[in-house]
Amino acid sequence: SGTPQAPAASPLPTPVVLGETNDADPDSVADAVAVALSVHDARTDTSSQAVWTRAQPLLTGDLATSAQAGGGAEVERPDGRWAMMQSHQAHDVVEKIDRHTDDPVPDTATRAQRQRAVSTRAYADDGWNGQIRTTRYWLTLTNTGGAWRVSAVRSAID
């Protein structure tokens, strides 16, 4: 028939539920920070940098302070993906998390290093969806008072 079909509802954005993060487990904290930094929601985020605000509770003081100083303000030239997400009011859904670490460094009582590769795809309620984007993270975690927090982040987009 020639009846137009309404677009199917897009999947819900992937949340980072801080209460479900095990602070005593560096892997749990690394997962939460990598997901928080990867998942954008153009319906609610004021900028592409809002991800840092969501990750802030899981960062050490210095890193959290620099994230807060940015205030979620937009960078001078956000990438085209963010502009496309804004135009469609899209949000990211995590498709895959790769926890493989090349040449792992043994943990100490106060320091751990983790690698994560988070693949996301943007979806919009108008039926649009973007291409899969994979961001690799190299995370340094520091144990402060029994709670693991990310103290350094390096990332690259595949």
Coordinates of C-alpha atoms in Angstrom, one line a residue:
S1 CA 0.0 0.0 0.0
G2 CA 1.0 3.6 -0.4
T3 CA 0.5 4.5 3.3
P4 CA 3.6 6.1 4.7
Q5 CA 5.0 4.3 7.7
A6 CA 6.0 6.1 10.8
P7 CA 9.7 5.7 11.7
A8 CA 10.4 3.0 14.2
A9 CA 11.3 4.2 17.7
S10 CA 15.1 4.4 18.1
P11 CA 16.7 2.4 20.9
L12 CA 17.2 4.2 24.2
P13 CA 20.5 6.0 24.8
T14 CA 23.0 4.0 26.9
P15 CA 23.0 5.4 30.4
V16 CA 25.9 5.5 32.8
V17 CA 24.3 4.6 36.2
L18 CA 26.9 5.8 38.7
G19 CA 25.2 3.9 41.6
E20 CA 25.9 0.7 39.7
T21 CA 29.6 1.3 39.3
N22 CA 31.7 -0.7 41.8
D23 CA 34.3 1.8 43.1
A24 CA 36.5 -1.0 44.4
D25 CA 36.8 -2.5 40.9
P26 CA 39.1 -0.6 38.5
D27 CA 37.4 -2.5 35.5
S28 CA 34.0 -1.3 36.6
V29 CA 35.2 2.3 36.9
A30 CA 37.1 2.1 33.5
D31 CA 33.9 0.8 31.8
A32 CA 31.8 3.5 33.3
V33 CA 34.1 6.4 32.3
A34 CA 34.7 5.0 28.8
V35 CA 30.9 4.8 28.2
A36 CA 30.2 8.2 29.8
L37 CA 32.8 9.8 27.5
S38 CA 31.4 8.0 24.4
V39 CA 27.7 8.5 24.7
H40 CA 26.3 11.8 23.5
D41 CA 22.6 12.9 23.6
A42 CA 21.8 15.9 21.4
R43 CA 18.3 16.1 22.9
T44 CA 19.7 17.0 26.4
D45 CA 23.4 17.8 26.0
T46 CA 24.2 21.5 25.6
S47 CA 27.5 20.7 23.9
S48 CA 29.6 17.8 22.6
Q49 CA 31.7 18.2 25.8
A50 CA 28.8 17.5 28.2
V51 CA 30.1 13.9 28.4
W52 CA 32.8 15.2 30.7
T53 CA 30.2 16.4 33.2
R54 CA 28.7 12.9 33.3
A55 CA 32.1 11.3 33.9
Q56 CA 33.2 13.9 36.5
P57 CA 32.2 11.9 39.6
L58 CA 34.5 9.0 38.5
L59 CA 37.5 11.3 37.9
T60 CA 40.3 12.2 40.4
G61 CA 40.3 15.7 41.7
D62 CA 42.7 17.3 39.2
L63 CA 41.0 15.7 36.2
A64 CA 37.5 16.5 37.6
T65 CA 38.5 20.1 38.2
S66 CA 39.7 20.6 34.6
A67 CA 36.5 18.9 33.3
Q68 CA 34.4 21.2 35.5
A69 CA 36.5 24.3 34.4
G70 CA 35.4 23.4 30.8
G71 CA 31.8 23.6 32.1
G72 CA 30.6 21.6 29.2
A73 CA 31.3 24.5 26.9
E74 CA 31.4 23.7 23.2
V75 CA 34.8 23.4 21.7
E76 CA 35.6 25.9 19.0
R77 CA 35.1 23.4 16.1
P78 CA 33.0 20.4 17.1
D79 CA 33.2 17.5 14.7
G80 CA 30.6 17.0 12.0
R81 CA 29.1 14.0 13.8
W82 CA 27.9 16.2 16.6
A83 CA 26.4 18.7 14.2
M84 CA 24.6 15.8 12.5
M85 CA 23.4 14.5 15.8
Q86 CA 22.1 17.9 16.7
S87 CA 20.2 18.3 13.5
H88 CA 18.4 15.0 14.1
Q89 CA 18.2 15.3 17.9
A90 CA 20.0 11.9 18.1
H91 CA 21.5 10.0 20.9
D92 CA 24.2 7.3 21.1
V93 CA 23.7 3.7 21.9
V94 CA 26.7 1.5 22.8
E95 CA 27.0 -1.3 20.3
K96 CA 30.2 -3.0 21.8
I97 CA 32.8 -2.5 24.4
D98 CA 36.2 -4.2 23.8
R99 CA 38.2 -4.6 27.0
H100 CA 41.2 -6.2 25.4
T101 CA 44.5 -4.7 26.6
D102 CA 47.7 -5.0 24.6
D103 CA 50.6 -5.7 26.8
P104 CA 48.8 -5.2 30.1
V105 CA 50.6 -3.6 33.0
P106 CA 50.1 -5.3 36.4
D107 CA 48.0 -3.3 38.9
T108 CA 49.5 -1.9 42.1
A109 CA 47.6 -1.1 45.3
T110 CA 47.2 2.5 44.1
R111 CA 47.5 2.5 40.3
A112 CA 45.9 0.6 37.4
Q113 CA 45.9 1.0 33.6
R114 CA 43.1 -0.1 31.3
Q115 CA 42.2 0.1 27.6
R116 CA 38.7 0.3 26.3
A117 CA 37.3 0.5 22.8
V118 CA 33.7 1.7 22.8
S119 CA 31.7 1.5 19.6
T120 CA 28.6 3.6 19.5
R121 CA 25.9 4.4 16.9
A122 CA 23.7 7.5 16.9
Y123 CA 19.9 7.0 16.6
A124 CA 17.1 9.5 16.2
D125 CA 13.4 9.1 16.6
D126 CA 12.9 10.3 13.0
G127 CA 14.4 7.0 11.8
W128 CA 17.9 8.4 11.1
N129 CA 20.9 6.5 12.4
G130 CA 24.6 7.2 12.0
Q131 CA 27.6 5.1 11.3
I132 CA 29.3 3.1 14.0
R133 CA 32.1 5.1 15.7
T134 CA 34.8 3.4 17.8
T135 CA 36.8 5.4 20.3
R136 CA 39.8 3.9 22.0
Y137 CA 40.6 4.9 25.5
W138 CA 43.8 4.5 27.5
L139 CA 42.9 5.1 31.2
T140 CA 45.1 5.5 34.2
L141 CA 43.2 4.8 37.5
T142 CA 44.3 5.9 40.9
N143 CA 43.0 4.3 44.2
T144 CA 42.1 7.1 46.5
G145 CA 40.8 6.1 49.9
G146 CA 39.6 2.7 48.6
A147 CA 37.8 4.1 45.5
W148 CA 39.2 3.8 42.0
R149 CA 39.1 7.0 40.0
V150 CA 40.4 7.9 36.5
S151 CA 43.3 10.2 36.8
A152 CA 44.4 10.4 33.1
V153 CA 42.6 9.8 29.8
R154 CA 44.0 9.5 26.3
S155 CA 41.7 8.7 23.4
A156 CA 41.7 8.2 19.7
I157 CA 38.8 7.7 17.2
D158 CA 39.3 4.8 14.8

